[in-house]
Coordinates of C-alpha atoms and ligand atoms in Angstrom, one line a residue:
M1 CA 0.0 0.0 0.0
L2 CA 1.4 3.4 -0.9
L3 CA -1.0 5.5 1.2
Q4 CA -3.1 4.4 4.1
I5 CA -5.3 6.8 6.0
D6 CA -7.0 5.3 9.0
K7 CA -9.9 7.2 10.7
I8 CA -8.3 10.6 10.6
S9 CA -10.0 13.7 12.0
K10 CA -8.9 17.3 12.1
T11 CA -10.7 20.2 13.7
Y12 CA -9.9 23.9 13.6
Q13 CA -10.8 26.4 16.3
E14 CA -12.4 29.5 14.9
S15 CA -13.2 32.1 17.7
E16 CA -16.1 30.4 19.6
S17 CA -16.7 27.5 17.3
V18 CA -15.0 24.2 16.4
I19 CA -14.9 23.3 12.7
H20 CA -14.8 19.6 12.0
A21 CA -12.8 19.9 8.7
V22 CA -12.1 16.2 8.3
D23 CA -14.2 13.8 10.3
D24 CA -13.2 10.1 10.7
V25 CA -12.0 9.6 7.1
S26 CA -10.2 6.4 5.9
L27 CA -8.9 5.6 2.5
Q28 CA -6.1 3.7 0.8
I29 CA -4.2 4.1 -2.4
S30 CA -2.2 1.2 -3.8
A31 CA 0.4 1.2 -6.6
G32 CA -1.1 2.2 -9.9
E33 CA -4.2 3.8 -8.4
F34 CA -5.6 7.3 -9.3
I35 CA -8.2 8.5 -6.8
A36 CA -10.1 11.7 -6.9
I37 CA -11.6 13.4 -3.8
Q38 CA -14.6 15.3 -4.8
G39 CA -16.9 17.7 -2.9
P40 CA -18.0 21.3 -2.5
S41 CA -15.8 24.1 -1.3
G42 CA -15.1 23.9 2.4
C43 CA -15.9 20.1 2.7
G44 CA -12.3 19.3 3.9
K45 CA -10.6 18.2 0.7
S46 CA -7.4 20.4 1.2
T47 CA -7.2 19.5 4.9
L48 CA -7.3 15.8 4.0
L49 CA -4.7 16.2 1.3
L50 CA -2.3 18.1 3.5
S51 CA -2.7 15.4 6.2
A52 CA -2.1 12.7 3.7
G53 CA 1.1 14.4 2.6
G54 CA 2.7 14.8 6.0
L55 CA 2.1 18.6 6.0
L56 CA -0.7 18.8 8.6
K57 CA -0.9 16.4 11.6
P58 CA -4.4 15.1 12.1
D59 CA -5.8 15.3 15.7
T60 CA -6.6 11.6 15.7
G61 CA -6.1 8.7 13.3
K62 CA -3.1 7.5 11.4
V63 CA -1.4 8.3 8.1
T64 CA 1.0 5.7 6.7
V65 CA 3.0 6.4 3.5
I66 CA 4.8 3.4 2.1
G67 CA 4.7 1.8 5.5
R68 CA 5.9 4.8 7.5
D69 CA 4.1 7.3 9.7
P70 CA 5.4 10.7 8.7
Y71 CA 4.1 12.3 12.0
S72 CA 6.2 10.0 14.1
M73 CA 9.4 11.4 12.5
T74 CA 11.4 14.5 13.5
P75 CA 10.5 17.5 11.4
D76 CA 13.8 17.2 9.5
D77 CA 13.3 13.5 8.8
R78 CA 9.7 14.2 7.8
A79 CA 10.8 16.9 5.3
E80 CA 13.4 14.6 3.7
F81 CA 10.9 11.7 3.6
R82 CA 8.3 13.9 1.9
A83 CA 10.8 15.2 -0.6
E84 CA 11.8 11.6 -1.5
T85 CA 8.4 10.0 -1.7
I86 CA 5.7 12.6 -2.4
G87 CA 5.2 15.2 -5.2
F88 CA 2.8 18.0 -4.6
V89 CA 0.9 20.2 -7.1
F90 CA -1.3 23.0 -6.0
Q91 CA -3.8 25.3 -7.7
Q92 CA -1.7 28.4 -7.0
F93 CA 1.5 26.7 -8.2
H94 CA 3.6 27.8 -5.2
L95 CA 6.7 28.3 -7.3
V96 CA 9.6 30.3 -5.7
P97 CA 9.3 33.7 -7.3
Y98 CA 13.0 34.6 -7.3
L99 CA 14.2 31.2 -8.7
T100 CA 14.3 30.4 -12.4
V101 CA 12.3 27.7 -14.0
L102 CA 15.3 25.3 -13.8
E103 CA 16.0 26.2 -10.2
N104 CA 12.4 25.7 -9.2
I105 CA 12.4 22.3 -10.9
L106 CA 15.6 21.4 -9.1
S107 CA 14.5 22.7 -5.7
P108 CA 13.3 19.3 -4.3
A109 CA 16.8 17.9 -4.8
M110 CA 18.1 20.2 -2.0
A111 CA 15.9 18.4 0.5
T112 CA 17.4 15.0 -0.2
K113 CA 20.8 13.7 0.8
Q114 CA 22.0 12.5 -2.6
N115 CA 20.3 12.5 -6.0
P116 CA 22.6 11.3 -8.7
G117 CA 21.6 12.3 -12.2
V118 CA 19.3 15.0 -11.0
R119 CA 20.5 17.6 -13.5
D120 CA 19.9 15.2 -16.4
R121 CA 16.5 14.5 -15.1
A122 CA 15.7 18.2 -14.8
G123 CA 16.7 18.6 -18.4
Q124 CA 14.4 15.7 -19.5
L125 CA 11.5 17.2 -17.5
L126 CA 12.1 20.6 -19.1
E127 CA 11.8 18.9 -22.5
R128 CA 8.8 16.8 -21.6
F129 CA 6.8 19.8 -20.4
G130 CA 7.8 22.0 -23.3
L131 CA 9.8 24.4 -21.1
T132 CA 13.2 24.3 -22.7
E133 CA 12.9 27.8 -24.0
R134 CA 11.8 29.0 -20.6
T135 CA 14.7 27.5 -18.6
G136 CA 16.1 30.9 -17.3
H137 CA 12.8 32.7 -16.8
V138 CA 11.4 33.5 -13.4
P139 CA 7.7 32.5 -12.8
S140 CA 6.3 36.0 -13.2
K141 CA 7.3 35.9 -16.9
L142 CA 5.3 32.6 -17.5
S143 CA 1.7 31.9 -18.4
S144 CA -0.4 30.0 -15.9
G145 CA -0.1 26.8 -18.0
E146 CA 3.7 27.1 -18.0
R147 CA 3.8 27.7 -14.3
Q148 CA 1.8 24.6 -13.6
R149 CA 4.0 22.6 -16.0
V150 CA 7.0 23.8 -14.0
A151 CA 5.2 22.7 -10.8
M152 CA 4.5 19.2 -12.4
A153 CA 8.2 18.9 -13.4
R154 CA 9.2 19.9 -9.9
A155 CA 6.8 17.3 -8.4
L156 CA 8.3 14.5 -10.5
L157 CA 12.0 15.4 -10.0
N158 CA 12.7 13.0 -7.2
Q159 CA 10.8 10.2 -8.8
P160 CA 8.2 10.1 -6.0
K161 CA 5.9 7.2 -5.2
L162 CA 2.8 9.4 -4.6
L163 CA 1.5 12.5 -6.3
L164 CA -0.9 14.7 -4.3
A165 CA -2.7 17.4 -6.3
D166 CA -5.0 20.1 -5.0
E167 CA -7.2 21.6 -7.7
P168 CA -4.2 21.6 -10.1
T169 CA -6.4 22.5 -13.1
G170 CA -8.3 25.3 -11.3
N171 CA -6.4 28.1 -13.0
L172 CA -5.7 26.5 -16.3
D173 CA -7.2 26.5 -19.8
Q174 CA -8.5 23.3 -21.3
E175 CA -5.2 22.4 -23.1
N176 CA -3.0 22.8 -20.0
A177 CA -5.6 21.1 -17.8
E178 CA -5.4 18.1 -20.1
I179 CA -1.6 18.1 -20.0
V180 CA -1.7 18.0 -16.2
L181 CA -4.4 15.4 -15.9
N182 CA -2.8 13.1 -18.5
C183 CA 0.5 13.4 -16.7
L184 CA -1.2 12.3 -13.4
A185 CA -2.9 9.4 -15.2
E186 CA 0.4 8.4 -16.8
F187 CA 2.2 8.5 -13.4
A188 CA -0.4 6.1 -12.0
S189 CA -0.2 3.8 -15.1
E190 CA 3.6 3.5 -14.4
G191 CA 2.8 2.3 -10.8
G192 CA 2.6 5.5 -8.8
G193 CA -0.3 6.5 -6.6
V194 CA -2.3 9.7 -7.3
L195 CA -4.7 11.6 -4.9
L196 CA -6.4 14.4 -6.8
V197 CA -8.6 16.9 -4.9
T198 CA -11.0 18.7 -7.2
H199 CA -14.6 19.8 -7.8
D200 CA -14.1 19.6 -11.6
D201 CA -16.0 16.7 -13.1
R202 CA -13.6 16.7 -16.1
A203 CA -10.7 16.1 -13.8
V204 CA -12.6 13.3 -11.9
A205 CA -13.1 11.6 -15.3
H206 CA -9.4 10.8 -15.4
A207 CA -9.4 9.0 -12.1
H208 CA -10.1 5.3 -11.5
R209 CA -12.5 6.1 -8.7
A210 CA -13.9 9.1 -6.8
I211 CA -14.5 9.5 -3.1
H212 CA -17.1 12.1 -2.1
L213 CA -16.6 14.3 0.9
L214 CA -19.4 16.4 2.5
A215 CA -18.8 18.4 5.7
G216 CA -15.6 16.4 6.4
K217 CA -17.1 13.0 6.0
V218 CA -17.0 10.4 3.2
I219 CA -20.5 10.0 1.8
T220 CA -22.0 7.5 -0.7
P221 CA -23.6 9.7 -3.4
V222 CA -27.2 9.0 -4.3
M223 CA -27.2 8.0 -8.0
S224 CA -29.7 9.8 -10.1
K225 CA -31.5 7.7 -12.7
Ligands
LIG24 P1 -11.9 22.4 0.8 O1 -10.5 22.1 0.4 O2 -12.9 21.3 0.5 O3 -12.4 23.7 0.3 P2 -10.7 22.9 3.5 O4 -10.0 21.6 3.9 O5 -9.9 24.0 2.9 O6 -11.9 22.5 2.4 O7 -11.6 23.5 4.7 C1 -12.5 22.7 5.5 C2 -13.1 23.5 6.5 O8 -12.1 23.9 7.5 C3 -13.7 24.8 6.0 O9 -14.8 25.1 6.8 C4 -12.6 25.9 6.2 O10 -13.1 27.1 6.4 C5 -11.9 25.3 7.5 N1 -10.5 25.7 7.6 C6 -9.5 25.3 6.7 N2 -8.3 25.7 7.1 C7 -8.5 26.4 8.2 C8 -7.6 27.0 9.1 N3 -6.3 27.1 8.9 N4 -8.2 27.7 10.2 C9 -9.5 27.6 10.5 N5 -10.4 27.0 9.7 C10 -9.9 26.4 8.6

């Protein structure tokens, strides 16, 4: 199993009230699986994804990524483990504004101890995502589609086992959305695991199965005739 989430819950305290962002959610992703998490804004999708990725510790429950609990590690070990095993893609790209395209793509290599052949791999990723002409540009000079392609290349640099994507097509035109979704599907077809958070039905169509969240809980949708 690449990712195992067992009965995790996460609450936020907002002034007087407690928000149950994720409420007793379990799911599993095995090698080659592409799973979409679907649901309306505010239902807990991002919180679930961050918890799955070792970025936000749930209050209760357990997260296991390739057999290890990231929250039982020291912060440094967790950061290194994340960089080696998980690629992240976000709606807002989260590129480093003062680094070039190539430097952004190479940035996950800094978090790992050794990564032979990483420069060659960055070159291959630049080519694969049609970014060769943009190598020395900073993100502000790029289109949204180019920025997300840089983020995809960065996510793939360390040859992770899991890709976690939070609304990666939310700011993209149809053509670039297809590039990103096809890339996620290809990653799963090569034995990786994908967790895609989205409210876009076109994106869900690329996944093997969808899990529906409502108010922090997994629900079984009522099928319309
Ligand atoms: P989604 O990704 O489905 O839009 P989120 O996981 O972002 O849902 O949010 C789930 C709920 O938790 C929402 O009610 C949101 O307002 C709340 N929430 C998310 N992050 C925080 C935070 N850092 N502090 C307080 N409340 C938060």
